[in-house]
Every structure is written in C-alpha cells, then in structure tokens.
Short mmCIF file of C-alpha atoms in Angstrom, two decimals:
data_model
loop_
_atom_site.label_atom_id
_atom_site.label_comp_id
_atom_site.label_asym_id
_atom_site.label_seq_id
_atom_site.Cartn_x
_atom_site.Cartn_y
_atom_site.Cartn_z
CA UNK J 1234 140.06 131.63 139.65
CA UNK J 1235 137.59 132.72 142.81
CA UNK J 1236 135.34 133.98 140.34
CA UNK J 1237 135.61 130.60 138.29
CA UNK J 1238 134.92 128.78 141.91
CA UNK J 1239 131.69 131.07 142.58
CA UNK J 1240 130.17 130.16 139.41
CA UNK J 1241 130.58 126.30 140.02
CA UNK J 1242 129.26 126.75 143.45
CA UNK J 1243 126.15 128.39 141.97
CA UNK J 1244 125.96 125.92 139.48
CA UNK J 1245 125.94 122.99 142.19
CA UNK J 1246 123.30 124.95 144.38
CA UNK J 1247 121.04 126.79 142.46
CA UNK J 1248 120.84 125.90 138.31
CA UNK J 1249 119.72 123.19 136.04
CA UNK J 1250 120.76 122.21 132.96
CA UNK J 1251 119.26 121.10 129.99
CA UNK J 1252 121.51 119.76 126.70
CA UNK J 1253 120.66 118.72 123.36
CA UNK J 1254 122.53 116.50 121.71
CA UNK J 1255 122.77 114.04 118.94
CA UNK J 1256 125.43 111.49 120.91
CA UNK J 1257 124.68 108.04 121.15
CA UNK J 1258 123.62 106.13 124.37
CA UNK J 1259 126.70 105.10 125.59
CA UNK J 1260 128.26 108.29 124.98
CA UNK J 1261 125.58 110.03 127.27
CA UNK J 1262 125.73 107.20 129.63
CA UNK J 1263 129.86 108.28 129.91
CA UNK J 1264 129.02 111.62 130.38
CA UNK J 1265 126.67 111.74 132.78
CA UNK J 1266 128.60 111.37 135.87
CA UNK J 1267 130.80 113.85 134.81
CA UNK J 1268 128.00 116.79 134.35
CA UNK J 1269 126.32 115.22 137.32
CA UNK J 1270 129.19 116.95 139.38
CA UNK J 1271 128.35 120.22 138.02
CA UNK J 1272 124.59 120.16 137.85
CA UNK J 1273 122.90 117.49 139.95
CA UNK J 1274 119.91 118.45 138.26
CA UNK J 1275 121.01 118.28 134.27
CA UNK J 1276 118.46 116.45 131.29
CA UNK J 1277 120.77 115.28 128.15
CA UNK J 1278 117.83 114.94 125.38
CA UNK J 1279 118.87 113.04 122.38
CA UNK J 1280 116.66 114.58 119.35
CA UNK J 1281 116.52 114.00 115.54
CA UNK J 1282 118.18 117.26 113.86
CA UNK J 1283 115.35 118.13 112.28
CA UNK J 1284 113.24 118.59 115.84
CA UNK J 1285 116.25 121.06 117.33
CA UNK J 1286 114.97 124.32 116.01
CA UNK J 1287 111.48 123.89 117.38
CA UNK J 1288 113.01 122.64 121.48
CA UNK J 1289 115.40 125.75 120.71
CA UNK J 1290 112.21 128.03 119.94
CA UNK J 1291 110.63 126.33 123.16
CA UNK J 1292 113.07 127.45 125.22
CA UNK J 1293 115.10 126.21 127.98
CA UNK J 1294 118.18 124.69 125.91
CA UNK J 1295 121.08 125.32 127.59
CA UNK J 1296 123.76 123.84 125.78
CA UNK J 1297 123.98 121.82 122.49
CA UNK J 1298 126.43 118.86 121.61
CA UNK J 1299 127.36 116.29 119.17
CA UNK J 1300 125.78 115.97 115.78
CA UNK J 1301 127.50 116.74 111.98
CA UNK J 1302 128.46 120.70 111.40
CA UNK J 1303 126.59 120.59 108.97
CA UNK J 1304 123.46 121.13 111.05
CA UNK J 1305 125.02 123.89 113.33
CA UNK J 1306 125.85 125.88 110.22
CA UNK J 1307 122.20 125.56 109.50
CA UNK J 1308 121.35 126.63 112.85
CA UNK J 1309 124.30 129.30 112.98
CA UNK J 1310 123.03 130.53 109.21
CA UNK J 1311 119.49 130.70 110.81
CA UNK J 1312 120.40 132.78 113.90
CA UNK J 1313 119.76 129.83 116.56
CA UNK J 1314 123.27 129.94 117.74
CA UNK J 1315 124.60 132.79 120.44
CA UNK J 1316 128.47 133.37 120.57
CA UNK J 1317 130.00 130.92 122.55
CA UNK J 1318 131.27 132.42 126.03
CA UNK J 1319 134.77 133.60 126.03
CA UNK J 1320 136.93 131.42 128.63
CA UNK J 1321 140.35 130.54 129.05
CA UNK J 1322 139.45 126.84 127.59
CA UNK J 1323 137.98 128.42 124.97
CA UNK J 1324 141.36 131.09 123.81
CA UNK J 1325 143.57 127.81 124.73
CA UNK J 1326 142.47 125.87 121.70
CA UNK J 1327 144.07 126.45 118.66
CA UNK J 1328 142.14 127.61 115.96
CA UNK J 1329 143.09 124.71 114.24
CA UNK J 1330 145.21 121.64 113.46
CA UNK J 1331 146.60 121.42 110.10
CA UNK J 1332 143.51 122.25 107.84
CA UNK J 1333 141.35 121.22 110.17
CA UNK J 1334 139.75 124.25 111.39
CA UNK J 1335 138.23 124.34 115.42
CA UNK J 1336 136.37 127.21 115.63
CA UNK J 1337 133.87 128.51 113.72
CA UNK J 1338 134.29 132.12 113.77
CA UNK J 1339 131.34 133.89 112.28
CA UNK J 1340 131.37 137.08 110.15
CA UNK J 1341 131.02 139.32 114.14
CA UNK J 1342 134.73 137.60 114.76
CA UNK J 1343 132.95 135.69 117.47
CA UNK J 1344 133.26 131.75 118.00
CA UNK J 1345 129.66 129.80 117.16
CA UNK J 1346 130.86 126.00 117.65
CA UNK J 1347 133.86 124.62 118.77
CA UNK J 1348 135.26 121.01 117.67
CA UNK J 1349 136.13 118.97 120.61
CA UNK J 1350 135.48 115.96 119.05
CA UNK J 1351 136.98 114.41 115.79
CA UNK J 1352 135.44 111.50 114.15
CA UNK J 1353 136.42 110.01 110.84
CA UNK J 1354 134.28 108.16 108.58
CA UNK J 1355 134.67 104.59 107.67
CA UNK J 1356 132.80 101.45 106.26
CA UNK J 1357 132.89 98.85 109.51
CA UNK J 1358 132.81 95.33 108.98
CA UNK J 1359 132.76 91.22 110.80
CA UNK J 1360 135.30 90.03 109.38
CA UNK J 1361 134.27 86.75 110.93
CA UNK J 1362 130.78 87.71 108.94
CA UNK J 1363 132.73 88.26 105.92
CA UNK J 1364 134.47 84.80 106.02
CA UNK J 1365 131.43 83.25 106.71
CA UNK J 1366 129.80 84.62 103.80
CA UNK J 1367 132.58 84.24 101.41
CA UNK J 1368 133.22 88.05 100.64
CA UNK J 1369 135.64 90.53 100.53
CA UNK J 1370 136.02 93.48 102.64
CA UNK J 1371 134.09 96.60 100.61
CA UNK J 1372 136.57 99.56 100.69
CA UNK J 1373 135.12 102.35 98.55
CA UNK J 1374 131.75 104.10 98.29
CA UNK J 1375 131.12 102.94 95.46
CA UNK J 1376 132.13 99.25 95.86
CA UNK J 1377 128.96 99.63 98.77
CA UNK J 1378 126.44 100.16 95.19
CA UNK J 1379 128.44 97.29 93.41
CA UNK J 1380 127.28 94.31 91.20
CA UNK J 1381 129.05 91.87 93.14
CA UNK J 1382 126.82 93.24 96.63
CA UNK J 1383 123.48 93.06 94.51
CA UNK J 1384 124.72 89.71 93.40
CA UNK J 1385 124.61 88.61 96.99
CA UNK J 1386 122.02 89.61 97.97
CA UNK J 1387 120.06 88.28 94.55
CA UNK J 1388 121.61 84.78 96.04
CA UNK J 1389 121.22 85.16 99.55
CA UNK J 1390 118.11 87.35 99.67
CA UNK J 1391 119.62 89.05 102.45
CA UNK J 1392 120.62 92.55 101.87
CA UNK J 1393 124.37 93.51 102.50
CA UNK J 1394 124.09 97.22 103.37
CA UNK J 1395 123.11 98.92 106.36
CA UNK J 1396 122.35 102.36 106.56
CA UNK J 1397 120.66 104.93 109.04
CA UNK J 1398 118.08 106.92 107.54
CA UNK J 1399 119.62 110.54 106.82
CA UNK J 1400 117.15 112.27 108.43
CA UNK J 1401 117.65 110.65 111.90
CA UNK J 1402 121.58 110.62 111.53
CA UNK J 1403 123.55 114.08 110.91
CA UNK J 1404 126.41 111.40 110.54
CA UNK J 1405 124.94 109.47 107.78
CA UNK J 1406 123.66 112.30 106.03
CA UNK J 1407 127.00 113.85 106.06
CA UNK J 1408 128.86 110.47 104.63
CA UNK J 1409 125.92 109.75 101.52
CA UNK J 1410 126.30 114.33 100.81
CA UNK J 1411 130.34 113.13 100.18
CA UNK J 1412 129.51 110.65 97.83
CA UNK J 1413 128.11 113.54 95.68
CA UNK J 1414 130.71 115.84 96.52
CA UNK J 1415 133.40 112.80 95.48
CA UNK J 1416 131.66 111.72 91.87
CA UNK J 1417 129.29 114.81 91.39
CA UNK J 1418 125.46 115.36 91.67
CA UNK J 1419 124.27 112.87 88.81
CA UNK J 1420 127.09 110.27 89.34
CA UNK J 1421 126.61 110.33 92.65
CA UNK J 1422 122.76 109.59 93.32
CA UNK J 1423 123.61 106.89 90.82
CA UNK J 1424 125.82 105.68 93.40
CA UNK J 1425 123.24 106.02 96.19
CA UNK J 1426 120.40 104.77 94.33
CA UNK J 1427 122.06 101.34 93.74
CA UNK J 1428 123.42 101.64 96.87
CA UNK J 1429 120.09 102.16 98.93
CA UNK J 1430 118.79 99.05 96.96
CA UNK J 1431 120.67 96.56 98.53
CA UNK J 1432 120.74 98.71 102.18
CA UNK J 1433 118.67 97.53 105.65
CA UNK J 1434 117.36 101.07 106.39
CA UNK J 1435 117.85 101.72 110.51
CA UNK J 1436 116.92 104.58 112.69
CA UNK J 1437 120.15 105.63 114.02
CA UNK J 1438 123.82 105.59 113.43
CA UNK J 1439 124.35 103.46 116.31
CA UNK J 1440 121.89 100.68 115.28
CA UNK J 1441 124.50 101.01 112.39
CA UNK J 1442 127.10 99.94 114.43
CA UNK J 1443 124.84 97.15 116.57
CA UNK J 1444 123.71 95.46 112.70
CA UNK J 1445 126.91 94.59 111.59
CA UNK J 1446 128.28 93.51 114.77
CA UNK J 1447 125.69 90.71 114.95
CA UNK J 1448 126.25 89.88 111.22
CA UNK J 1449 122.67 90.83 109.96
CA UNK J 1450 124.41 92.94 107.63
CA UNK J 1451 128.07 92.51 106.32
CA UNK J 1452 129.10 96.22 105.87
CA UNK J 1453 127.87 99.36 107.53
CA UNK J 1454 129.06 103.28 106.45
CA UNK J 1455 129.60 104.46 110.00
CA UNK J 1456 131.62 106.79 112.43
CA UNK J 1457 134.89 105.29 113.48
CA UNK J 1458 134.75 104.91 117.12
CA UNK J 1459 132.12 102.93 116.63
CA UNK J 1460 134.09 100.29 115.15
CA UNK J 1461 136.33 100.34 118.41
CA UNK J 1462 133.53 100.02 121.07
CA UNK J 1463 132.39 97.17 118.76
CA UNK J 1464 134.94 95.61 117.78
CA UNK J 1465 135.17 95.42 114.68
CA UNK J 1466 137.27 96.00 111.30
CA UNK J 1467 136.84 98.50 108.86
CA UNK J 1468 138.38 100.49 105.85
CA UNK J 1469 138.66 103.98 104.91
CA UNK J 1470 137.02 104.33 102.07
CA UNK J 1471 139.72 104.77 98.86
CA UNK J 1472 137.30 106.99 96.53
CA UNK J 1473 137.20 109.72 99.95
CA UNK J 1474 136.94 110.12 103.15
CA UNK J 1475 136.23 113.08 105.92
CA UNK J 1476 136.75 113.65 109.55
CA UNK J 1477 133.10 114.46 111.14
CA UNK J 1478 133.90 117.57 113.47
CA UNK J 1479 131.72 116.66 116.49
CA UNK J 1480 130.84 120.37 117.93
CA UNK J 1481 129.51 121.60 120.84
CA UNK J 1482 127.44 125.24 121.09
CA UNK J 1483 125.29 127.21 122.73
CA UNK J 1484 121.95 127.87 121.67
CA UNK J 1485 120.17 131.54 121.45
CA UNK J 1486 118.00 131.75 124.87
CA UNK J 1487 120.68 129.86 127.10
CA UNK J 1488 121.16 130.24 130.20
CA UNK J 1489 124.89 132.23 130.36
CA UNK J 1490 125.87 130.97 133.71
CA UNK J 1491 125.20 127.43 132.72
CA UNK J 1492 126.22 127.49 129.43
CA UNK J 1493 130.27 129.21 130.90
CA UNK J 1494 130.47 126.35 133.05
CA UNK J 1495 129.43 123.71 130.42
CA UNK J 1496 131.82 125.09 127.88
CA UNK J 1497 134.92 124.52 130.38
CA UNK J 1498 133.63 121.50 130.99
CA UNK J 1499 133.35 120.10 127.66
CA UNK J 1500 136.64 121.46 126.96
CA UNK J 1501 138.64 120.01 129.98
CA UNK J 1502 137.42 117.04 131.64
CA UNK J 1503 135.04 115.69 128.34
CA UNK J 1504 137.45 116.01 126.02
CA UNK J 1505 139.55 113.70 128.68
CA UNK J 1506 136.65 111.14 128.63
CA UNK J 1507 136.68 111.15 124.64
CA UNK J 1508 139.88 108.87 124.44
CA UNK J 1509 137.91 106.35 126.77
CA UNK J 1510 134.76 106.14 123.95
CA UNK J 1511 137.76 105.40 121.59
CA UNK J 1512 136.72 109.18 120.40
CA UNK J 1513 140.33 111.71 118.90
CA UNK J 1514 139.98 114.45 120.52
CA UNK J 1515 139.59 118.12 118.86
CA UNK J 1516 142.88 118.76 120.61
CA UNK J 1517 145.52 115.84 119.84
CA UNK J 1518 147.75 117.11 121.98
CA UNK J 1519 145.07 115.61 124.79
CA UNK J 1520 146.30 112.06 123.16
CA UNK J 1521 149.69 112.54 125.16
CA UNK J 1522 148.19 113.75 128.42
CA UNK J 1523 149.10 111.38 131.49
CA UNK J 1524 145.44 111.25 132.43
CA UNK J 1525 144.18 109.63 129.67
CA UNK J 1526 144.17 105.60 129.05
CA UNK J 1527 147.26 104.98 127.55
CA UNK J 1528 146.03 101.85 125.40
CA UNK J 1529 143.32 103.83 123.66
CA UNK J 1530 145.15 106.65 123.33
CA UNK J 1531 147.84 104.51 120.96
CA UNK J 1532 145.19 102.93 118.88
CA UNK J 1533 143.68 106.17 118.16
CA UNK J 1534 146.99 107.62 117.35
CA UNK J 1535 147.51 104.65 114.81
CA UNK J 1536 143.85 105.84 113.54
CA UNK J 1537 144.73 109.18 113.56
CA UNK J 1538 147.69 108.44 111.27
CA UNK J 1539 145.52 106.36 109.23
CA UNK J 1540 143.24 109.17 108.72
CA UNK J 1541 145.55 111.67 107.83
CA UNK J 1542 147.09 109.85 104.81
CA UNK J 1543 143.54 108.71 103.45
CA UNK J 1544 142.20 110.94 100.63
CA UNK J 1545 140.23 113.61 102.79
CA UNK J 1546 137.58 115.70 100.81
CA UNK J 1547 137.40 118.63 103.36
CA UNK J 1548 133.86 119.52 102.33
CA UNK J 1549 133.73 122.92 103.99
CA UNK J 1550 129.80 122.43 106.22
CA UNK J 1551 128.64 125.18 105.24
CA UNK J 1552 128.59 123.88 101.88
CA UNK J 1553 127.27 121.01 103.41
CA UNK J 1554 124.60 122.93 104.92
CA UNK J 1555 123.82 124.79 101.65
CA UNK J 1556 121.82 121.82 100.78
CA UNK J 1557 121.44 119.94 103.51
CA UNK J 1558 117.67 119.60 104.16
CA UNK J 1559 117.13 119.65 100.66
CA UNK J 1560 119.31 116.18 100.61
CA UNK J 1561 117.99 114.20 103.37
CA UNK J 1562 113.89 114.72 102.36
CA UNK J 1563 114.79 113.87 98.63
CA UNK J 1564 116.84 111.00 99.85
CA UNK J 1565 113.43 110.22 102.26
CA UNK J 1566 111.03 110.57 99.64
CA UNK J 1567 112.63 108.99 97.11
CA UNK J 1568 114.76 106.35 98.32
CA UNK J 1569 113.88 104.56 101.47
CA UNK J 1570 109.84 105.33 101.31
CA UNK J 1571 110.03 103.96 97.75
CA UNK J 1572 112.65 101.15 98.74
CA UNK J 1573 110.00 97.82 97.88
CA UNK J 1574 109.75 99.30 93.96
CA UNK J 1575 113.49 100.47 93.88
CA UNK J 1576 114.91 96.87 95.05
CA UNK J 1577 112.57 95.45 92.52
CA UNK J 1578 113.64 97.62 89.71
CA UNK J 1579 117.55 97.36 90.37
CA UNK J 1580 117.11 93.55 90.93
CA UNK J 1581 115.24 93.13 87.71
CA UNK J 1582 118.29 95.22 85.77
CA UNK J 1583 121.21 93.05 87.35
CA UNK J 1584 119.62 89.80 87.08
CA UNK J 1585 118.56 90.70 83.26
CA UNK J 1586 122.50 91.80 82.66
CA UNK J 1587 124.08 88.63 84.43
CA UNK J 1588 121.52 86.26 82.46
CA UNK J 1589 122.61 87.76 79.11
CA UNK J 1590 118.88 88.76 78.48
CA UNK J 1591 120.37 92.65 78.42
CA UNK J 1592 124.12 93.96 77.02
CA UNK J 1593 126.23 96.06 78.79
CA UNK J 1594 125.58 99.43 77.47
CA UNK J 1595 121.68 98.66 77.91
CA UNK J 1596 122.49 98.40 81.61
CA UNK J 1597 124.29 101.58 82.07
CA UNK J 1598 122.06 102.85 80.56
CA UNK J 1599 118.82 102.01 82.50
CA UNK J 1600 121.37 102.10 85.79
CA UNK J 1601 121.99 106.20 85.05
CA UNK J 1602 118.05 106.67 84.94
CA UNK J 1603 117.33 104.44 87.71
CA UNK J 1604 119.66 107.31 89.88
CA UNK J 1605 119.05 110.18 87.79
CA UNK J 1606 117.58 113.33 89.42
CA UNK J 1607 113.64 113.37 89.54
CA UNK J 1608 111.51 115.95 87.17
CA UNK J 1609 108.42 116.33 89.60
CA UNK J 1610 105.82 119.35 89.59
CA UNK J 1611 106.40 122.35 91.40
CA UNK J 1612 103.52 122.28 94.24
CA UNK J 1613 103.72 126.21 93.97
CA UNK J 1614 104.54 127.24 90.67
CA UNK J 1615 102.90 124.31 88.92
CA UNK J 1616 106.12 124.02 86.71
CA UNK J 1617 108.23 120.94 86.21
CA UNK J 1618 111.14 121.17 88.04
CA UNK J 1619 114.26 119.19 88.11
CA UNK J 1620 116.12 117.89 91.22
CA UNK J 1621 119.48 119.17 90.17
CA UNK J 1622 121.97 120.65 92.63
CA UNK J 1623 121.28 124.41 92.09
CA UNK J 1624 117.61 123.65 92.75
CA UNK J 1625 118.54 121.65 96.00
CA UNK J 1626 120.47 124.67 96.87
CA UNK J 1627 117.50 126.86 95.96
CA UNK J 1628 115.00 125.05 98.02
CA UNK J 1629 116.97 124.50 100.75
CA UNK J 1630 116.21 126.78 103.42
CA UNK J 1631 112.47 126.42 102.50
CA UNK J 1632 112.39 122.73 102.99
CA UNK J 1633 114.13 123.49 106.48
CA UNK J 1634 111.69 126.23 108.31
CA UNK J 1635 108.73 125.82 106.01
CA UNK J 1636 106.80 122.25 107.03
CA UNK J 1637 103.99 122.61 104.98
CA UNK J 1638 105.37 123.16 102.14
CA UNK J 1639 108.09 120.53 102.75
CA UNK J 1640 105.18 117.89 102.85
CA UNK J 1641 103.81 118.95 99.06
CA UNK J 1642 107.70 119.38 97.54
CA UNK J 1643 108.26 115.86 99.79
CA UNK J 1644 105.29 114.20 98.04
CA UNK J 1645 106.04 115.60 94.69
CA UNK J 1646 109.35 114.12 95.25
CA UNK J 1647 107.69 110.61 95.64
CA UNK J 1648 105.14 110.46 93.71
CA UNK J 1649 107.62 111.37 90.48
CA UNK J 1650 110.68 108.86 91.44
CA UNK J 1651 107.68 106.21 91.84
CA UNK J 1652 106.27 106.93 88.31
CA UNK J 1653 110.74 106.76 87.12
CA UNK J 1654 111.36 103.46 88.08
CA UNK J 1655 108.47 102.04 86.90
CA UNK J 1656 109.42 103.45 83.49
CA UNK J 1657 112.69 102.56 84.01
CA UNK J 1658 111.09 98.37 84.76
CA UNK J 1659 109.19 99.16 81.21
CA UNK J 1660 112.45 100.04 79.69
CA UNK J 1661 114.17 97.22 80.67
CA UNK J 1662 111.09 94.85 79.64
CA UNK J 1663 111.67 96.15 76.52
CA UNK J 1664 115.11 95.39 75.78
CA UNK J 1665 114.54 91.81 77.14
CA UNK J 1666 111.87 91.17 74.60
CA UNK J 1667 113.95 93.44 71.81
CA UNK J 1668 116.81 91.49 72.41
CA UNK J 1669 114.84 88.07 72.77
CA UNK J 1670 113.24 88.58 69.34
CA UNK J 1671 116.66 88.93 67.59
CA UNK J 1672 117.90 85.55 68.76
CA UNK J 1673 115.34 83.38 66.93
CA UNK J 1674 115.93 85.31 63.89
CA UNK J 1675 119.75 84.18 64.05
CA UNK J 1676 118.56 79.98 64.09
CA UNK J 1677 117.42 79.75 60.43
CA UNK J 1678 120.54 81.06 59.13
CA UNK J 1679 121.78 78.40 61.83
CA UNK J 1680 120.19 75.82 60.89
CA UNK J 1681 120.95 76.25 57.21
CA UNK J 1682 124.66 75.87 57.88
CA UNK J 1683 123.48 72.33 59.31
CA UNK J 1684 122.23 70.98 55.45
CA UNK J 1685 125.80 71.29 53.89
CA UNK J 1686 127.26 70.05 56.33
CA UNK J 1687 125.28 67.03 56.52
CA UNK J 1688 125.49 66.35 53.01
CA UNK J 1689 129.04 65.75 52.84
CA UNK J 1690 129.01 63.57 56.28
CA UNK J 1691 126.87 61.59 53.92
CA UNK J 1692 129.00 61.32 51.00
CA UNK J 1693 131.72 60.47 53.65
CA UNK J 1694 129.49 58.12 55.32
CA UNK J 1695 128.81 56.39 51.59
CA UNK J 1696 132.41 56.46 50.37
CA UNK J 1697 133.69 55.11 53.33
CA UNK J 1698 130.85 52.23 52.81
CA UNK J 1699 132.28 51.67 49.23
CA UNK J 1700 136.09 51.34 49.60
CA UNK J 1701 135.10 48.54 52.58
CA UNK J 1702 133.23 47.02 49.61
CA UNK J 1703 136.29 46.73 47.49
CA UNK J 1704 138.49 46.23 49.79
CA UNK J 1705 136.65 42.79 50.69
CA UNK J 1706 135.78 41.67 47.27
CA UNK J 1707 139.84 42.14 47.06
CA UNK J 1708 140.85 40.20 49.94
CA UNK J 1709 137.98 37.29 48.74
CA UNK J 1710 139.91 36.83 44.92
#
C-alpha cells in the first residue's frame, strides 16, 4: 500500500500523461476530472483507428482506451501492445463472466487488454419520429436494407438510415462485420449494399446518436448507452446481436509508472463512473456497489437482462480482426464514395419492381449483383481478383501497414464496383424494355376476343328490337 501511495505521489508531482482513445466527447468530458486527480497534466486524444499505429510509432502514448477489440487484436497481432502491468485490480477481475471473456491473455500467458466496459449493440430510434412518419420500429439488420425503408425514402426523398462511416467508427465497423458473420459473406454485402443506399453517411458513432435524436433520420445502428444519454428507444436486433467489449491497454513505448497508475484507475474509480454514462460495466458485480447511482444502475440491469436473452453471435475479435481493414476500405471504396450511383441504381430496381415494369425473380436477381463481391484488377499482380472473404483475409494485414498500396487496391476497389452498378442499371433497362415489349404483343389477341363478343351483343341488341316489334303489333290487333 506505501508503495501504491509513492507512485501516486510521483504521478501528481512529476509525470504526464498522454491517452488515446476512441470514446466519445461526453465520455472524455466525464473522465477528465477523475484523471485530473492523478495527472494534472494528462492529454486524452480522440483519433480515427486507422491513425493509432502511426501516434504509437511517434511515441509518447501512455495509455490506450475505448474503441472495438477488434482493433486491439490488430494492434496486439502487430506487436503495438506491451503486457498490461500486473496489479491487484488487475488479478481481482475475473477472467470472465459467463462466455464473455475479460482478458485477453496472449500466447506469453500475459494480459494485452482488459474489458472494463461492456456495450451492446442496438438499432436506436424517435419513437415520436416514427409516429410522425407513420413507420414501424426496424428490429433486424436486415429490416435496416428493406423495401418498405427504400419505399420511404423513394416517397419522402429523405433517407431513413444513418450510419458512421466504418473507418472513423471501430463501433460501426464492428456492427456492419456481424451482418456478414450473421447471413455470410455474399448474403451479407447484399444486406449492406441495400442498406448503405438508403443510409445518411456521418463521421462518428456519436453523430449517430445526435441524427436520430433530432429526427433527421428515423433509425440509427448504434452502441446502447447511447440510446440512454439520448433518450431514446431502440431494439435489439432479432437476426443477432453482440456486446462491444470496450478495452483499455497499454501501448509498446509507455511510460510504466504512468501506465500502473492508469490501469488501477480505470479499473476502480472509471469503471464506477461507467454506470453514470449509462455504460455496464466489465465487472457487473460493480452494478450492486453502494457508490454507484442506483437509478442507472437498475435500468442497465434491465438492459443487461435484455442483452443476455437476445441472440448473441460471440464473434471471437480476432476473427474480427482477421479482416478487419480489409472490410472497412472495401466498404469506403465501394459503398459510401460511390453512394450518388449506388442510390440511383437501387432506386431505379425498387421503383421498376413496385411499378410492375420488372417481376420478382428479375429483382433478386439484379438485387444479388448490385451487393455481390467486386472482380477488380490486382494493382500488383495484374490478375483479376475477386473480393471474396479468403481474399479479404489475405489482404488484410497489407491493406493495414502498407498505405501505398492500400490507395491502388482502394482505387481498384472503386473504380470496378462503379463499372458493376452501372451494368447492373443496363441490366435492369433491359428487362424493362424486355418485359415492355411482351405486353403489346398480348393486345391483339385482346382485342380479338372483343369481335365475338360484340357480335352477339348485336344479335341481342337486334332480337331484343324484334320481339318489341311483335309484341306491339300484338297489343295494336
């Protein structure tokens, strides 16, 4: 315990800290204070994932927190992670809770991240928006790529979906990777690309969050706290779900003194704090602690309960990570830089299918190659590639450290889903007129059917005439 007081003394006195992290705003608005009592002098620096190897490399990270574990495996698979240090806090967790596992414990036996945080996805929702607009509440992934959304916004003009670009949201990244892992790699983009035709793109989770709740948007795929601090509903979605494990580590190059004292007090007083940001803890136990606000603390155990009898996917990260940066440039490249043609396309195939002008298996058809994987030219190799999950898998680590080659792969990416949907627009052009030119040939046979008929209204017509005839030349003898 002296020891433990010496190091916080020092801390106060003589260190800074720096952290990077991937929290939101108000999250590092809540936690300041708190670190502020350790290190006077501490800088929280919120960065896109994809920046945190190269401030790592600079130098002068002390401590990293918040983000998907997906990109700390990358990092830990990488070798930008050092073992985290080994105090009490630290051997008081349990390893895990149910299947939910804590600690990642890498192949040394030594712990790499710890979960203090856990966050469940969810789709958020107005439900004042909602009523206004005359919809339901969306409840699955899939429902969020539906006909009746694209119908809206084909009436409306205003686009139902929000979503946070995947490369500047671990979280969102993480939710669009599950709808893959939930209806496989070709089913799935399917999913995503309908999906991201009807979306607002934004450039962070919690603008997300800040969309729906002033109705620009009626449903947003989002981290469930959020939908606490704003207030409003959601669902977890049917079709699968998973709990985001919000980590903390430390990074190779820290500072050992500062990064001891951060870990105990991430794993003490934060974890505390989390119940006030409507956050579960990584320990639930914390949820019965007599410090904590009692209110939240029973809304998050009616979450929690929530959560645990949803269907949970338990996508292991480093799975996750396998693919990771692969995922979010495709998705980049393909779907949000592209967006203008791909709402175009997708609007042209659901208008054509409501109007009649195309049949049903005609649409599923042109819907599958709207989303299906890209063939684009290997910038390399020279060879035509396809964007299938092996090859994601393949790339992956590539498209992570190497940046110029990223950019080439990135453009190839483009370059080929921009030359697929505008087959896909010829395609459907196609069937309109295909499907146009059998109608007319359907009217002469039509119109045939017409002569009988009116011959015998005639005969009727001149029968009818001819019994009136009689019947007064009767009736006049």
């Amino acid at each position: 315990m002296r020891f433990v007081l010496v190091v916080l003394v020092l801390a106060l006195t003589v260190f800074s800290a720096t952290i990077l992290t991937r929290a939101d705003q108000a999250s590092i608005d809540a936690a300041l204070p708190v670190l502020q009592k350790y290190f006077p002098d501490v800088k929280l620096i919120p960065a896109d994932p994809t920046q945190w190897r190269a401030l790592i490399d600079r130098g002068g990270v002390d401590f990293l927190w918040a983000g998907a574990p997906v990109l700390y495996e990358a990092l830990l698979k990488e070798g930008y992670l050092a073992p985290m240090p080994e105090v009490q806090e630290l051997k008081n967790l349990p390893d895990s809770v149910g299947n939910i596992r804590l600690k990642r414990i890498g192949p040394d036996g030594k712990v790499y991240y710890v979960i203090y945080g856990l966050i469940g996805y969810v789709i958020g929702y107005s439900r004042e928006a909602l009523d206004k607009a005359g919809v339901k509440p969306v409840c699955s992934w899939r429902d969020l790529a539906s006909l009746n959304l694209t119908k809206y916004y084909l009436d409306t003009g205003v686009k139902p979906v929000v979503l946070a670009r995947p490369t500047k949201s671990t979280s969102t990244a993480a939710m669009m990777q599950l709808v893959t892992e939930i209806y496989g790699w070709e089913e799935g983009w399917k999913y995503l690309t309908s999906m991201a035709a009807i979306a607002r793109f934004v450039d962070s989770s919690g603008a997300v969050r800040d969309t729906v709740k002033r109705g620009e948007a009626l449903f947003g795929p989002m981290v469930d706290y959020y939908v606490f601090i704003a207030g409003l509903d959601y669902c977890i979605p049917a079709d699968g779900t998973d709990i985001l494990f919000d980590p903390i580590a430390v990074p190779r190059g820290a500072n050992a003194t500062v990064a001891t004292v951060l870990t105990r007090v991430f794993l003490t007083e934060m974890e505390k704090r989390l119940v006030d940001r409507y956050i579960l803890p990584g320990n639930p136990a914390v949820l019965d602690s007599p410090e904590v606000n009692r209110t939240k603390a029973a809304v998050l155990k009616n979450h929690l309960q929530r959560l645990m009898s949803a269907k949970i996917m338990s996508v292991p990260p480093e799975k996750s990570a396998s693919y990771y940066y692969s995922f979010i440039y495709y998705y980049e490249a393909t779907l949000v830089d592209l967006q203008d043609v791909l709402t175009d396309t997708w609007s042209g195939i659901v208008r054509a299918y409501i109007s009649g002008q195309i049949t049903r298996e005609q649409f599923e058809k042109l819907w599958r190659l709207l989303g299906a994987p890209v063939n684009y030219t290997d910038p390399e190799t020279g060879q035509t590639r396809t964007f299938i999950y092996q090859t994601a898998v393949e790339i992956n680590d590539r498209i992570g450290r190497d940046a110029a080659y990223r950019d080439k792969v990135y453009q190839a990416w483009r370059e080929a889903a921009r030359a697929k949907y505008q087959q896909v627009g010829k395609l459907l052009q196609q069937y309109v007129e295909e499907n146009a030119a059998k109608t007319p040939a359907a009217q002469p046979a039509a119109q045939n059917n017409v002569l009988p008929l009116l011959v015998i209204l005639v005969i009727i017509a001149v029968a009818a005439i001819v019994i009136l005839a009689r019947r007064k030349t009767a009736q006049a003898s």
